[in-house]
JSON list of C-alpha atoms in Angstrom, two decimals:
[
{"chain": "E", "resi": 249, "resn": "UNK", "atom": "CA", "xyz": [6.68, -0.78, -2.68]},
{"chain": "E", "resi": 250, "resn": "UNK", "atom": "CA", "xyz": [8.45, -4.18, -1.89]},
{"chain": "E", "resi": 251, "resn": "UNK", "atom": "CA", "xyz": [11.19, -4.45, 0.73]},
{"chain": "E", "resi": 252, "resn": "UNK", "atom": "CA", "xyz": [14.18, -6.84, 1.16]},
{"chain": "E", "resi": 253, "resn": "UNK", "atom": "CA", "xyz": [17.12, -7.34, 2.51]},
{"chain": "E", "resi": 254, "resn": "UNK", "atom": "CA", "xyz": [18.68, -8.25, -1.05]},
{"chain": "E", "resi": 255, "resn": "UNK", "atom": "CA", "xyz": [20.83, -5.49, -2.69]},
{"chain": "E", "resi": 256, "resn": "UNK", "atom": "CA", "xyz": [19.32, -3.04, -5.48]},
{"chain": "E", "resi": 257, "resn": "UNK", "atom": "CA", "xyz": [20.82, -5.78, -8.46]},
{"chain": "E", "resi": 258, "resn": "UNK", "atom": "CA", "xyz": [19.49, -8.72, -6.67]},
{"chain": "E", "resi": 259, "resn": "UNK", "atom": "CA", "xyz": [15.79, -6.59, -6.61]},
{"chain": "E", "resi": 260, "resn": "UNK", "atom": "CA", "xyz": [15.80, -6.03, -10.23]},
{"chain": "E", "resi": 261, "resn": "UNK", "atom": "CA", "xyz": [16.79, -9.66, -11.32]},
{"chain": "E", "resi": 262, "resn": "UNK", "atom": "CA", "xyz": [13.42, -10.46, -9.33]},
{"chain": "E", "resi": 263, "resn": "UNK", "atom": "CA", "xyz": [11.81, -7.49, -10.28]},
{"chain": "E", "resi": 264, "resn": "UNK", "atom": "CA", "xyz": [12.13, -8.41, -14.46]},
{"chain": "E", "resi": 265, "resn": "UNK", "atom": "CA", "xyz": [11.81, -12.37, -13.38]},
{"chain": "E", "resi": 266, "resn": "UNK", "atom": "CA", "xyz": [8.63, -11.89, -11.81]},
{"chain": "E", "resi": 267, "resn": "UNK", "atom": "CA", "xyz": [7.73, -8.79, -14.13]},
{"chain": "E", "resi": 268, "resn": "UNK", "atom": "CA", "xyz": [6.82, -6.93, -11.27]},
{"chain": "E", "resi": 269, "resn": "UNK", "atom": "CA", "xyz": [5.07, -3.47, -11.13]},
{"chain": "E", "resi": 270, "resn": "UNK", "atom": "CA", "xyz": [6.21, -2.26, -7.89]},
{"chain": "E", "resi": 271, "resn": "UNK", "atom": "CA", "xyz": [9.71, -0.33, -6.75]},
{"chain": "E", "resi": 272, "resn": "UNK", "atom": "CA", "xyz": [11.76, -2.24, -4.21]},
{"chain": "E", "resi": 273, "resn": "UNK", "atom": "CA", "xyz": [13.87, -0.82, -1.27]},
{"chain": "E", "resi": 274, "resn": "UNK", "atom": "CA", "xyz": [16.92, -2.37, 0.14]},
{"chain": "E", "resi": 275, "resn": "UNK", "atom": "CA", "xyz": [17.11, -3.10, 3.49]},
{"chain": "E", "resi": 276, "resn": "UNK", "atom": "CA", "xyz": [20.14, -5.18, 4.41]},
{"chain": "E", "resi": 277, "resn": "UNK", "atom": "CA", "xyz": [20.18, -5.08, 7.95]},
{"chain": "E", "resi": 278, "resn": "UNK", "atom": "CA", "xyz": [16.98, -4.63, 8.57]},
{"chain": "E", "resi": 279, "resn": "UNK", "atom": "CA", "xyz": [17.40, -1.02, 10.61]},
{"chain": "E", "resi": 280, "resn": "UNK", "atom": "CA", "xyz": [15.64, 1.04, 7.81]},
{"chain": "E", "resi": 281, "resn": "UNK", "atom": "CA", "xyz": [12.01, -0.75, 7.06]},
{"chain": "E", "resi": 282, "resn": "UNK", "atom": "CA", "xyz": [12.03, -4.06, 8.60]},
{"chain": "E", "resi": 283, "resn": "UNK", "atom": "CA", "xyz": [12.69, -3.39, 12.71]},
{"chain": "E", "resi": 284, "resn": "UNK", "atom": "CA", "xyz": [10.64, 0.14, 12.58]},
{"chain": "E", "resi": 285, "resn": "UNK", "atom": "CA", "xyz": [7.68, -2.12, 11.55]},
{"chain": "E", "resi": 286, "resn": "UNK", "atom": "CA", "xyz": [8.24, -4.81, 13.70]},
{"chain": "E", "resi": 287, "resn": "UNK", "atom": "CA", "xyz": [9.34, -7.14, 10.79]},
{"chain": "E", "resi": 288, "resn": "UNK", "atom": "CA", "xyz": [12.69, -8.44, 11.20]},
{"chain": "E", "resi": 289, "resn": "UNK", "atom": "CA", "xyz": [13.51, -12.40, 12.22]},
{"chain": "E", "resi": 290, "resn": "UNK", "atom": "CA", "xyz": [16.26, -11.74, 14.17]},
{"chain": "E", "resi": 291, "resn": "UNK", "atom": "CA", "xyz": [17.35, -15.60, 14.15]},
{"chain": "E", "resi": 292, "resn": "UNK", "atom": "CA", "xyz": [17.20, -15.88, 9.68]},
{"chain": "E", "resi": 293, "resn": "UNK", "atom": "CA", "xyz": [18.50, -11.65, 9.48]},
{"chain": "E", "resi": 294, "resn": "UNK", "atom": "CA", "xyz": [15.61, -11.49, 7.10]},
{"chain": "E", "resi": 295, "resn": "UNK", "atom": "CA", "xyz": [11.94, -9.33, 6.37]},
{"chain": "E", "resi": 296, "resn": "UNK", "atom": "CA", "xyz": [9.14, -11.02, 7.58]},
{"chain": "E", "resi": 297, "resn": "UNK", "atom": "CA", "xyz": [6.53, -10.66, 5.24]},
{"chain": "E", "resi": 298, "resn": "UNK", "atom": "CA", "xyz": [4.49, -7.98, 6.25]},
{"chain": "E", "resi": 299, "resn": "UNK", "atom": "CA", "xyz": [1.69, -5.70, 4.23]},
{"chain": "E", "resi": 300, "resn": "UNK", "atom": "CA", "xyz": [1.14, -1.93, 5.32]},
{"chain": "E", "resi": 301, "resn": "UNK", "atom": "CA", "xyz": [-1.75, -0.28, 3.61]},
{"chain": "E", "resi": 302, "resn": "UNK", "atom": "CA", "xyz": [-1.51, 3.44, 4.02]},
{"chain": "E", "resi": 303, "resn": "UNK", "atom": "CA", "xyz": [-3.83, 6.36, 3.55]},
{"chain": "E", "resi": 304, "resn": "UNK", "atom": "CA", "xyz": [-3.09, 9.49, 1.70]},
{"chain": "E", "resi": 305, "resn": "UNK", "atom": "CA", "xyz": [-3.35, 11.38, 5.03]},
{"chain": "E", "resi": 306, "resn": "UNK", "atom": "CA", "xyz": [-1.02, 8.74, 6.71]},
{"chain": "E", "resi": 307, "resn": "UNK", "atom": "CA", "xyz": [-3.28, 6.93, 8.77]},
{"chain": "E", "resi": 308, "resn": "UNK", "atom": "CA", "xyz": [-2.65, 3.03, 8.45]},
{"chain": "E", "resi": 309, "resn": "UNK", "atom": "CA", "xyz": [-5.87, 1.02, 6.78]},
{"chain": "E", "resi": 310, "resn": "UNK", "atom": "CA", "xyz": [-4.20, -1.75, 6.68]},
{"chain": "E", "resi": 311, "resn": "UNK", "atom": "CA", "xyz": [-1.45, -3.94, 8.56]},
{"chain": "E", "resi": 312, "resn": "UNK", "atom": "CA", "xyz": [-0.74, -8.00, 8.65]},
{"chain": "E", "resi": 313, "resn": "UNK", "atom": "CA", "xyz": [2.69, -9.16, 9.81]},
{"chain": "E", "resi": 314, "resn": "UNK", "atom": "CA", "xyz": [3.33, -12.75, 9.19]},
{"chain": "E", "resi": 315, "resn": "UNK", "atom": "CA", "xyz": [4.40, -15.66, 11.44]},
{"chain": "E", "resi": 316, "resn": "UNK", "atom": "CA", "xyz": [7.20, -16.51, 9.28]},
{"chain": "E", "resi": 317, "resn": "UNK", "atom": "CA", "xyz": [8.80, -16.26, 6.16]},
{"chain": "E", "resi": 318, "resn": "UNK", "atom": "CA", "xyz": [6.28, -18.96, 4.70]},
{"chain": "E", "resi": 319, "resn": "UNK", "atom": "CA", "xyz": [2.63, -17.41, 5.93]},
{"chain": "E", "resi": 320, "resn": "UNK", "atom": "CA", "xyz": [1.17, -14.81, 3.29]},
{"chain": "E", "resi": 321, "resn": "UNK", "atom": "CA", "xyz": [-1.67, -11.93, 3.44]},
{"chain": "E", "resi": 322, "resn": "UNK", "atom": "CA", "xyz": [-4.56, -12.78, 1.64]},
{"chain": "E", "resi": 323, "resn": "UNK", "atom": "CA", "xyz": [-5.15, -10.25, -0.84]},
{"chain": "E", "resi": 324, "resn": "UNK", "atom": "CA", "xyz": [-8.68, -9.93, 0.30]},
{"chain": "E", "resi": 325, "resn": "UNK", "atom": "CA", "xyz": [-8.55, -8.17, 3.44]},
{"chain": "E", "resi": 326, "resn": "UNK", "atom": "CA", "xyz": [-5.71, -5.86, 1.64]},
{"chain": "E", "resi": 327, "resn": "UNK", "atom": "CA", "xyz": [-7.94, -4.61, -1.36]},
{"chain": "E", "resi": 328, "resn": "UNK", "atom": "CA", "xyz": [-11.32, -4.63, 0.79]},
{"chain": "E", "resi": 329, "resn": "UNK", "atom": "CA", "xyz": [-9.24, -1.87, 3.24]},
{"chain": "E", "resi": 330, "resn": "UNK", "atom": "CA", "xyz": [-7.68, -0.07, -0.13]},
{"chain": "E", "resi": 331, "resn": "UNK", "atom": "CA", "xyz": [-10.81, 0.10, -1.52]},
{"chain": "E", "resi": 332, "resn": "UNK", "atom": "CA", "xyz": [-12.94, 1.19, 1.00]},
{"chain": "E", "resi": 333, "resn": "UNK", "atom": "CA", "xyz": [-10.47, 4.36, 0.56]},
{"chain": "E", "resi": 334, "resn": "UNK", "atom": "CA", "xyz": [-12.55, 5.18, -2.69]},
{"chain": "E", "resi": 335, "resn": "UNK", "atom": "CA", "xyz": [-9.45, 6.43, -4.38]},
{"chain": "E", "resi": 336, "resn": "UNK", "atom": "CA", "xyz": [-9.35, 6.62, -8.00]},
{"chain": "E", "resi": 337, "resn": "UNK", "atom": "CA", "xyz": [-6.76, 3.52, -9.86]},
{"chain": "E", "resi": 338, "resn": "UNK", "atom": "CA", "xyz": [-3.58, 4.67, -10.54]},
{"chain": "E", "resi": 339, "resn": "UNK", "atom": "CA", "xyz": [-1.54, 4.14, -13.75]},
{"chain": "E", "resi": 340, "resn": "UNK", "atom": "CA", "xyz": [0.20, 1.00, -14.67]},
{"chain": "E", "resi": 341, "resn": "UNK", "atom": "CA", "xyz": [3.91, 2.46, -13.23]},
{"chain": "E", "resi": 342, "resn": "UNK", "atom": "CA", "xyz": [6.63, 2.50, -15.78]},
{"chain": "E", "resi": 343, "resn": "UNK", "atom": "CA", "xyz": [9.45, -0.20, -15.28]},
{"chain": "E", "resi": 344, "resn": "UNK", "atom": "CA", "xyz": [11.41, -0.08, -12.44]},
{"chain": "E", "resi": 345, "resn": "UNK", "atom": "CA", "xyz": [15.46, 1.16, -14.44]},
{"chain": "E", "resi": 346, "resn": "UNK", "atom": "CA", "xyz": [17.10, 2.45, -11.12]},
{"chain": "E", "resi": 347, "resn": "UNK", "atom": "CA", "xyz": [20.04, 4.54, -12.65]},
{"chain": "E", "resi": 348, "resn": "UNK", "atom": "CA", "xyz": [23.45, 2.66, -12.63]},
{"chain": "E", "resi": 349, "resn": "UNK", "atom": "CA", "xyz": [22.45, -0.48, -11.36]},
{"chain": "E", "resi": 350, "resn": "UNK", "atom": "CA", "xyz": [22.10, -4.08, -13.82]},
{"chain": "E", "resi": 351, "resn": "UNK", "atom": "CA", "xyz": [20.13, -6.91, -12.80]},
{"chain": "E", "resi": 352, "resn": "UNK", "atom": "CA", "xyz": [21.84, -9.19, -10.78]},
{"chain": "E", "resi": 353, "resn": "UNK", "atom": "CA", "xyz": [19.49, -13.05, -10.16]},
{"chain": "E", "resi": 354, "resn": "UNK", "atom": "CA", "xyz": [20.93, -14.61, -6.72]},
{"chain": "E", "resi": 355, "resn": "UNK", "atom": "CA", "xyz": [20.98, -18.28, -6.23]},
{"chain": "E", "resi": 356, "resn": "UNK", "atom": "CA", "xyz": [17.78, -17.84, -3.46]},
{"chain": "E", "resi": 357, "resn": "UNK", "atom": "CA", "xyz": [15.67, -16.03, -5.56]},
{"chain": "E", "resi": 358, "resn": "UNK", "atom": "CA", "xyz": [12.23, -17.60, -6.11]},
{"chain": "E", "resi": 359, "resn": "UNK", "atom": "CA", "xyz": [11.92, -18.91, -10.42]},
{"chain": "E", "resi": 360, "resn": "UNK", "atom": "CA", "xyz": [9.23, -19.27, -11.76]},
{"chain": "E", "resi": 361, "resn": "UNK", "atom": "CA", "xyz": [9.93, -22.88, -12.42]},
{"chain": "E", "resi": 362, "resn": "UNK", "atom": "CA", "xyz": [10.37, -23.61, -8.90]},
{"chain": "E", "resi": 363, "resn": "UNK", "atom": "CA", "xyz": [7.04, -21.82, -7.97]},
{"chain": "E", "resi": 364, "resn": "UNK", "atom": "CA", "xyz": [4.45, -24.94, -8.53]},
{"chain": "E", "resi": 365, "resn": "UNK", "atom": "CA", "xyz": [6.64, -27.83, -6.95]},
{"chain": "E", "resi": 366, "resn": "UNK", "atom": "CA", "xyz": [6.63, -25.53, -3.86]},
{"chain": "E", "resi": 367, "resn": "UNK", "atom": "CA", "xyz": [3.62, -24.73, -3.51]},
{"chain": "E", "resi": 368, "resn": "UNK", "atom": "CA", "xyz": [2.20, -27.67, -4.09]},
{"chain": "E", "resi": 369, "resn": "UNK", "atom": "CA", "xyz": [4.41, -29.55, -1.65]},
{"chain": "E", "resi": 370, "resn": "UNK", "atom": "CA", "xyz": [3.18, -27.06, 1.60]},
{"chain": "E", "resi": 371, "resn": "UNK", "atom": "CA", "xyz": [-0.28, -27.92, 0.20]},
{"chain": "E", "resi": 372, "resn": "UNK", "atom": "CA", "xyz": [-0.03, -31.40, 0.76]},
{"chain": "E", "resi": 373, "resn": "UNK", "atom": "CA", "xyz": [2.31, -31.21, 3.34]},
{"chain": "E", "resi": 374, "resn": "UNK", "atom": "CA", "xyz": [-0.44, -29.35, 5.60]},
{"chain": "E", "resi": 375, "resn": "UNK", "atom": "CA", "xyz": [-3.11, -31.49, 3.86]},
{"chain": "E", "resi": 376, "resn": "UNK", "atom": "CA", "xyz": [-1.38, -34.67, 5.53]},
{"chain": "E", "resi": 377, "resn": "UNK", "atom": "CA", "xyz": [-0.45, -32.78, 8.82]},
{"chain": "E", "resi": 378, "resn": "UNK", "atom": "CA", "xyz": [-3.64, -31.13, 9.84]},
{"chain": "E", "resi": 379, "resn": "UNK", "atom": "CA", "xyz": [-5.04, -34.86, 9.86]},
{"chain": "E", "resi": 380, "resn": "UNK", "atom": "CA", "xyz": [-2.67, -35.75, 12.11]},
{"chain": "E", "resi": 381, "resn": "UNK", "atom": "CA", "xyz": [-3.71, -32.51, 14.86]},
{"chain": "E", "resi": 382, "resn": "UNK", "atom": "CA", "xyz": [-5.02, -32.74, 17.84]},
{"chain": "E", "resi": 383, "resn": "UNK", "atom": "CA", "xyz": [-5.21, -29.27, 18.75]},
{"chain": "E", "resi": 384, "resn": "UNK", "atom": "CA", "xyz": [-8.08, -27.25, 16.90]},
{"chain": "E", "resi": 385, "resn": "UNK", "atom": "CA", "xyz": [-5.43, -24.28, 17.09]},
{"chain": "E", "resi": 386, "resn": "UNK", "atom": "CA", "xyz": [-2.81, -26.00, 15.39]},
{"chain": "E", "resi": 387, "resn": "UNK", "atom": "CA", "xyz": [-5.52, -28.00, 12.80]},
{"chain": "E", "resi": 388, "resn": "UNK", "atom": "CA", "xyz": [-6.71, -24.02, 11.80]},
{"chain": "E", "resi": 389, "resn": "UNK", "atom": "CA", "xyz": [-3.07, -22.95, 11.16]},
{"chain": "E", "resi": 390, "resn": "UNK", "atom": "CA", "xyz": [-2.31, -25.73, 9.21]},
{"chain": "E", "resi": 391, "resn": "UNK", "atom": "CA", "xyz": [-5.62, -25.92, 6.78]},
{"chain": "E", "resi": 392, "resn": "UNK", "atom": "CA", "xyz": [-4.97, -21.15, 6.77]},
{"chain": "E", "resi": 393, "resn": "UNK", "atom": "CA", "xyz": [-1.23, -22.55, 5.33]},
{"chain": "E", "resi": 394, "resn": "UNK", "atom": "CA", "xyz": [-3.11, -24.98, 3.07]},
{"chain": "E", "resi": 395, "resn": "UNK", "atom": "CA", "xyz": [-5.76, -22.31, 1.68]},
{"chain": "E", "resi": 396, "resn": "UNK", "atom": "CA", "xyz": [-2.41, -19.98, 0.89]},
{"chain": "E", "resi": 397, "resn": "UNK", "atom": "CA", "xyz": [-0.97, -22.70, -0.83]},
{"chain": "E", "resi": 398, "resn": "UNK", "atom": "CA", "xyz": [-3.69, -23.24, -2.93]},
{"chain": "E", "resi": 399, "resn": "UNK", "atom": "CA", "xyz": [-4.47, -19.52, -3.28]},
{"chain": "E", "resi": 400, "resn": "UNK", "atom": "CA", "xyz": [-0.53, -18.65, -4.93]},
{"chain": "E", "resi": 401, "resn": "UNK", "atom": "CA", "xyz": [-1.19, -21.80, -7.12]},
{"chain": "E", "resi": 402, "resn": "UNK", "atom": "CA", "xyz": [-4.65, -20.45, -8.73]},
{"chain": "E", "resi": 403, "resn": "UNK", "atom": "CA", "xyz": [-3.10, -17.04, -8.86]},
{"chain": "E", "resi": 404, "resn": "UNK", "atom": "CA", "xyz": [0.74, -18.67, -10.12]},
{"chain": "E", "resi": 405, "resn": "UNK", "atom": "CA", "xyz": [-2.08, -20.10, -13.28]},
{"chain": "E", "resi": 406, "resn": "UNK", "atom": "CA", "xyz": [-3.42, -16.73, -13.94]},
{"chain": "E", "resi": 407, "resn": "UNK", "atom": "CA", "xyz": [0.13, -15.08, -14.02]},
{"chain": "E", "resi": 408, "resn": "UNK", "atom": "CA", "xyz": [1.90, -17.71, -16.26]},
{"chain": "E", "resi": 409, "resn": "UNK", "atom": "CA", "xyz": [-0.91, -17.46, -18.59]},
{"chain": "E", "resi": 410, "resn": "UNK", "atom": "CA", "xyz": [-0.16, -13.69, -18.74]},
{"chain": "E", "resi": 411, "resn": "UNK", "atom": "CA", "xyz": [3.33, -14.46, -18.53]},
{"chain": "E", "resi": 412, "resn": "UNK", "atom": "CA", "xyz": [4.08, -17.14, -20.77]},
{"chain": "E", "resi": 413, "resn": "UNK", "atom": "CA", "xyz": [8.28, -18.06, -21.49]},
{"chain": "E", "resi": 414, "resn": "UNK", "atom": "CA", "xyz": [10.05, -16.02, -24.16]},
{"chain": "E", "resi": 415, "resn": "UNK", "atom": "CA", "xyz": [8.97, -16.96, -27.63]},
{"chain": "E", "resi": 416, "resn": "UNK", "atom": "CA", "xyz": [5.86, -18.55, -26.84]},
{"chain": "E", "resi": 417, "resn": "UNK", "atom": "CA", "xyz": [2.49, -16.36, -28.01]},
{"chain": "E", "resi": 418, "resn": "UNK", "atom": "CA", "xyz": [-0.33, -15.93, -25.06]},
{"chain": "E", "resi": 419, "resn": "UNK", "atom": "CA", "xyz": [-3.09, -17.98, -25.73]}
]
């Protein structure tokens, strides 16, 4: 399940944008999801990004809360916990058609088209600044930004490939 603070039209816009498999849950002011799990940036009044992996019994396998809104999980250390569950895949989930509600794309919402120029910019970005460290700390957070970076990019590649713009046959 994916969580924002955007309304239910706003998470479908994204949801068929992005083409999605998950369900989404609201979570304007943060009170419902985000502040129970210790998620909300009080300053921005938004999620920060934060993975929970949880068991069938309940017990949590799995939890990475971000600095920011700009640091992601690696999807390593999520599927090594999932898996090491041994439960069997489940099926692809229909599309998400919450009754009553029409897709609705906001102004913020992340395109597609946008996605590379971004990316690539906090890659070099952090390439340029973790030159410029002093502090190993500092150096390491910068070059873990860069590898993220670089990791959404490769993935981005694999997902427009699968994804390719209307009218255009995958190759």
């Amino acid at each position: 399940m994916l969580a924002s603070v955007d309304p239910p039209e706003v998470q479908l816009a994204m949801d068929h944008t992005w083409h999605l498999p998950f369900r989404w849950a609201s979570d304007p002011d943060g009170t419902r999801l985000a502040q129970p799990l210790d998620a909300w940036d009080t300053e921005a009044s938004i999620f920060r990004p934060v993975v929970v992996a949880v068991a069938p019994d309940g017990r949590e396998v799995f939890r990475e809360l971000s600095r920011d809104f700009t640091d992601r999980t690696d999807d390593e250390p999520v599927l090594t916990a999932i898996e090491a569950l041994g439960l069997p895949a489940l099926p692809e989930p229909a599309p998400w058609a919450p009754e009553g509600v029409a897709p609705q794309p906001s102004k913020r919402a992340f395109k597609p088209s946008s996605f590379i120029p971004y990316f690539r910019a906090i890659r070099f970005n952090t390439m340029a600044l973790s030159q410029r460290m002093v502090d190993e700390r500092d150096r390491d957070l910068l070059v873990t930004e860069q590898r993220m970076a670089e990791s959404f990019l490769s993935t981005f590649d694999t997902w427009r490939a699968e994804h390719p713009p209307d009218g255009q046959a995958r190759g």
